[in-house]
Coordinates of C-alpha atoms and ligand atoms in Angstrom, one line a residue:
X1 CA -10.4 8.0 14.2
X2 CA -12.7 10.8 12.9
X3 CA -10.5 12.4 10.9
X4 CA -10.3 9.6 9.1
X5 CA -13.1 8.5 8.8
X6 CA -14.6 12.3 8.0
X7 CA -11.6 11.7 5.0
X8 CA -13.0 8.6 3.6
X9 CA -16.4 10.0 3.2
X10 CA -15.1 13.3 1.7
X11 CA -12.4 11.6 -1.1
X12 CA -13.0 7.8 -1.0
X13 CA -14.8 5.7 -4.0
X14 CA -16.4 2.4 -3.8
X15 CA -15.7 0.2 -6.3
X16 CA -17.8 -3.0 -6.9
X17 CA -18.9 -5.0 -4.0
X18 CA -15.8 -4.7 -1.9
X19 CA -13.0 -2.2 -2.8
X20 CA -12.6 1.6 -1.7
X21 CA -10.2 3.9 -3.5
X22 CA -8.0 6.1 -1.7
X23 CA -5.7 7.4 -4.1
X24 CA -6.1 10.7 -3.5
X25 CA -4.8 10.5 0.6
X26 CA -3.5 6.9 0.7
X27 CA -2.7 5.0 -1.9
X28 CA -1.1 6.6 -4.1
X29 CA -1.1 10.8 -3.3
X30 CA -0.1 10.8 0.6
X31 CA -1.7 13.8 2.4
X32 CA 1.5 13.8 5.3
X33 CA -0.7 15.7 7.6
X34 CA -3.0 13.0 8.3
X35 CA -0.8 10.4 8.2
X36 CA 1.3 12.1 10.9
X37 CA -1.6 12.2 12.8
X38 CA -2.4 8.4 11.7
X39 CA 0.7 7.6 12.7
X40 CA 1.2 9.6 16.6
X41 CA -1.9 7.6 17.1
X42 CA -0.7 3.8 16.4
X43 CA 2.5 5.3 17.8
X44 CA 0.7 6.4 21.2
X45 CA -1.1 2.9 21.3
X46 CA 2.5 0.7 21.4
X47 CA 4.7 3.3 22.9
X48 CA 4.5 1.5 26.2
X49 CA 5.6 -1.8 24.7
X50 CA 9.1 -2.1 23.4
X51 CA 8.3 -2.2 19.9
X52 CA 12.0 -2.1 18.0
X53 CA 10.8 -2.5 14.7
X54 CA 7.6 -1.8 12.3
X55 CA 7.1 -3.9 9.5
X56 CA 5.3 -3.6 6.6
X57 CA 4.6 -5.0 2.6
X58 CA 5.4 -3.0 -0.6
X59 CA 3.6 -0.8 -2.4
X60 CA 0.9 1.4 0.0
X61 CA 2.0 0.3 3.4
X62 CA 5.4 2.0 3.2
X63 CA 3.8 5.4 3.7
X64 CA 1.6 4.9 6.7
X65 CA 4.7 2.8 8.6
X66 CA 7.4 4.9 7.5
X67 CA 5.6 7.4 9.8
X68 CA 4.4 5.0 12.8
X69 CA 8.4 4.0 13.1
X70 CA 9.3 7.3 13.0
X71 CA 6.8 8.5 16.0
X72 CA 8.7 5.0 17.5
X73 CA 12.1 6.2 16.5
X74 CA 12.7 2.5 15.4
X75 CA 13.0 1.1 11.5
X76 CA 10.5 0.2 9.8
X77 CA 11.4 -2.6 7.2
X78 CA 8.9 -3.3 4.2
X79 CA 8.7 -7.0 2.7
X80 CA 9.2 -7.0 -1.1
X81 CA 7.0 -8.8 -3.4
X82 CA 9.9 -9.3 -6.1
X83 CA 13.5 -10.7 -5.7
X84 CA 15.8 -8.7 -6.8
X85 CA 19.5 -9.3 -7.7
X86 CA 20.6 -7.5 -4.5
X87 CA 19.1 -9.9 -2.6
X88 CA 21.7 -12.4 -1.5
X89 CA 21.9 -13.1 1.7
X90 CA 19.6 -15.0 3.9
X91 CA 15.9 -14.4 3.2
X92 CA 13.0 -14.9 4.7
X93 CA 9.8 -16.0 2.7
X94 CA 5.9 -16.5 2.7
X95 CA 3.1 -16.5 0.3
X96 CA 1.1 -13.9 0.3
X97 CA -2.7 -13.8 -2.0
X98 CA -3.2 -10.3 -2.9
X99 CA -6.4 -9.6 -2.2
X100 CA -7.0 -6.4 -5.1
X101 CA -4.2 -7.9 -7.6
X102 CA -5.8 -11.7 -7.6
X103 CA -1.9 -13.3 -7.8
X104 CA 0.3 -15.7 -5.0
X105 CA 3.0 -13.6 -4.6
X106 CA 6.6 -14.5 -2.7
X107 CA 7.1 -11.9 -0.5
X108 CA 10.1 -11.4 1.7
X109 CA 11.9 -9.7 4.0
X110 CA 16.3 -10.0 4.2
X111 CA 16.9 -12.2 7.4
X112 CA 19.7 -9.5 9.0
X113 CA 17.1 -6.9 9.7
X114 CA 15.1 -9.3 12.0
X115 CA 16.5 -11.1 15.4
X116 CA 14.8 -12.7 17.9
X117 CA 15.2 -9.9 20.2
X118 CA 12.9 -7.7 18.0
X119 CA 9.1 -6.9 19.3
X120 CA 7.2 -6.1 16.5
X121 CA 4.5 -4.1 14.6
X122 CA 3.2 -4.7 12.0
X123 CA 1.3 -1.7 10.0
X124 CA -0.6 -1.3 6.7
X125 CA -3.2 0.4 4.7
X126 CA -5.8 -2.0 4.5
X127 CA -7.2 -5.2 6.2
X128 CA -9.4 -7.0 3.8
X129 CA -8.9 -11.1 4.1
X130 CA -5.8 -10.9 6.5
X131 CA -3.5 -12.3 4.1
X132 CA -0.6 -9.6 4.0
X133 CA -0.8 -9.6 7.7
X134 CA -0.5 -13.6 8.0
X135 CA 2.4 -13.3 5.6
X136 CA 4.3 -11.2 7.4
X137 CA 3.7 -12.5 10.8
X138 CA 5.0 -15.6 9.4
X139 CA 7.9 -14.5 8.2
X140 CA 8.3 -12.8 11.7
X141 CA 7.9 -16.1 13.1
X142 CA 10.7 -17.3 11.1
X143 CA 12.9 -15.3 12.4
X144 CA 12.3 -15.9 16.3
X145 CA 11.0 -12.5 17.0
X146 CA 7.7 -11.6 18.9
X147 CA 4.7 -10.1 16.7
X148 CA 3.6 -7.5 19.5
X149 CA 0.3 -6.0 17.2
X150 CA -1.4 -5.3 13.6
X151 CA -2.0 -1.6 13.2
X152 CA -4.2 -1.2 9.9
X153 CA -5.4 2.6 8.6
X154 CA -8.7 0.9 7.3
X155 CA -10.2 -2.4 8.3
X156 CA -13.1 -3.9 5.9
X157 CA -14.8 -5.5 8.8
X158 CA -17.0 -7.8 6.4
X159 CA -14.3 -9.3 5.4
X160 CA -12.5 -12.2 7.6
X161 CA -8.9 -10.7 8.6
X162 CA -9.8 -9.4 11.8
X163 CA -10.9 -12.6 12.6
X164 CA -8.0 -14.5 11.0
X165 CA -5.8 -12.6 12.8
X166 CA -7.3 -12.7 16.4
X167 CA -7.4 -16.6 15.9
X168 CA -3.6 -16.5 15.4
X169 CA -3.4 -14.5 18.7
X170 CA -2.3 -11.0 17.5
X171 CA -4.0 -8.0 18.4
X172 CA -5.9 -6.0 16.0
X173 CA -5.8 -1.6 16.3
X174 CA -7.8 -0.3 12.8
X175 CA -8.1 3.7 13.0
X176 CA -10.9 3.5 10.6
X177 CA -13.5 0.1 10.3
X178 CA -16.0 -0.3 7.5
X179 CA -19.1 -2.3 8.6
X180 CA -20.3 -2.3 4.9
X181 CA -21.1 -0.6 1.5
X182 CA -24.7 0.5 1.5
X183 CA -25.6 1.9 -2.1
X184 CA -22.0 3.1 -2.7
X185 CA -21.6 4.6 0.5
X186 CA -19.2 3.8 3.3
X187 CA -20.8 2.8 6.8
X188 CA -18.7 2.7 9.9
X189 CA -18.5 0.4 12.7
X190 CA -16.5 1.5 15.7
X191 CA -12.9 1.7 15.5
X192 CA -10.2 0.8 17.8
X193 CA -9.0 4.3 18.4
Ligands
LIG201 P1 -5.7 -8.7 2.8 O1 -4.3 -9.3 2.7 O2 -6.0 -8.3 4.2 O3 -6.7 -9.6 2.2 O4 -5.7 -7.4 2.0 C1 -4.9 -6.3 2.4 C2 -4.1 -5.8 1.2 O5 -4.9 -5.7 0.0 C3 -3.6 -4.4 1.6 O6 -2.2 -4.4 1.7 C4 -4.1 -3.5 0.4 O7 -3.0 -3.2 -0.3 C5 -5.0 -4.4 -0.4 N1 -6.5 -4.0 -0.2 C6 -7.4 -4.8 0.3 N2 -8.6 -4.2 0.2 C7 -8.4 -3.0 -0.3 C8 -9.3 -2.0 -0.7 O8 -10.5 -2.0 -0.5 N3 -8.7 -0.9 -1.3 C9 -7.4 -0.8 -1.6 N4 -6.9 0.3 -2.1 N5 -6.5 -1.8 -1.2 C10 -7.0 -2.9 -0.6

């Protein structure tokens, strides 16, 4: 997506061999106009497939799936990485390795917002190793529902979660891919859309 993509070059900062900050649009400020238009375009992708529900994992993919459901007009549900004392129903659980915070986490998601009826899709900021994805699919799994596709903002196609997650039979749409850091800079591959 060139927007994107012109938005990374313009505001994003590498840091070390393998992380890009985008605080300033993503991560932590959210510029709402592009993520609208983020969002119409995941949105126009799976309109035509009975999504019911978008799923995502606390803290930075709330923002970008919070709009992608709302394009869908279905919930979006986010997995948390702490219990909480609210928590006391059924849950559903998987372990997740965060890629940037280097700690297993539990994450989870309250069983009664996921049936087996539900098609869903999953959305988040980044795709680095695949393992936010893999945890949530699980936990999708767990509950008898269908994983339909993995909508990521910006895919770090050096690393091996597009892979990971093609293996497990889920399709892949990134609206921005990074083939690699070159001297600081940020060097596209093609994206999905
Ligand atoms: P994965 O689970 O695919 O290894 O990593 C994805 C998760 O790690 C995303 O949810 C995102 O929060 C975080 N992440 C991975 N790479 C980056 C990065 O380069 N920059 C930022 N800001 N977050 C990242």
């Amino acid at each position: 997506m060139k927007l994107l993509e012109e938005r990374i070059l313009k505001d994003g900062n590498v840091l070390g061999e393998n992380i890009l900050k985008v605080d300033s649009f993503l991560t932590h400020q959210v510029d709402y106009k592009l993520m609208k238009e983020m969002a119409k375009v995941l949105a126009d992708k799976y309109r035509s497939q009975g999504i019911t529900k978008v799923v995502t994992i606390e803290a930075s993919g709330i923002a970008p799936a919070a709009y992608v459901a709302e394009c869908l007009d279905v919930p979006m549900i986010f997995a948390k990485k702490h219990k909480n004392i609210t928590m006391t129903e059924g849950i559903l659980t998987a372990e997740v390795y965060s890629f940037t915070k280097q700690v297993t986490s539990t994450v989870s998601i309250a069983s009664k917002f996921l049936s087996a009826e539900d098609k869903v899709l999953i959305v988040d900021d980044f795709l680095a190793n695949g393992q936010a994805a893999k945890g949530l699919i699980d936990i999708i799994k767990q509950a008898g529902a269908q994983v339909v596709g993995v909508g990521i903002i910006i895919e770090k196609s050096f690393q091996d979660g597009r892979q990971l997650l093609i293996d497990s039979g889920v399709e892949v749409t990134s609206l921005a891919r990074i083939e690699k850091f070159e001297n600081g800079q940020v060097v596209f591959t093609q994206a999905d859309a």
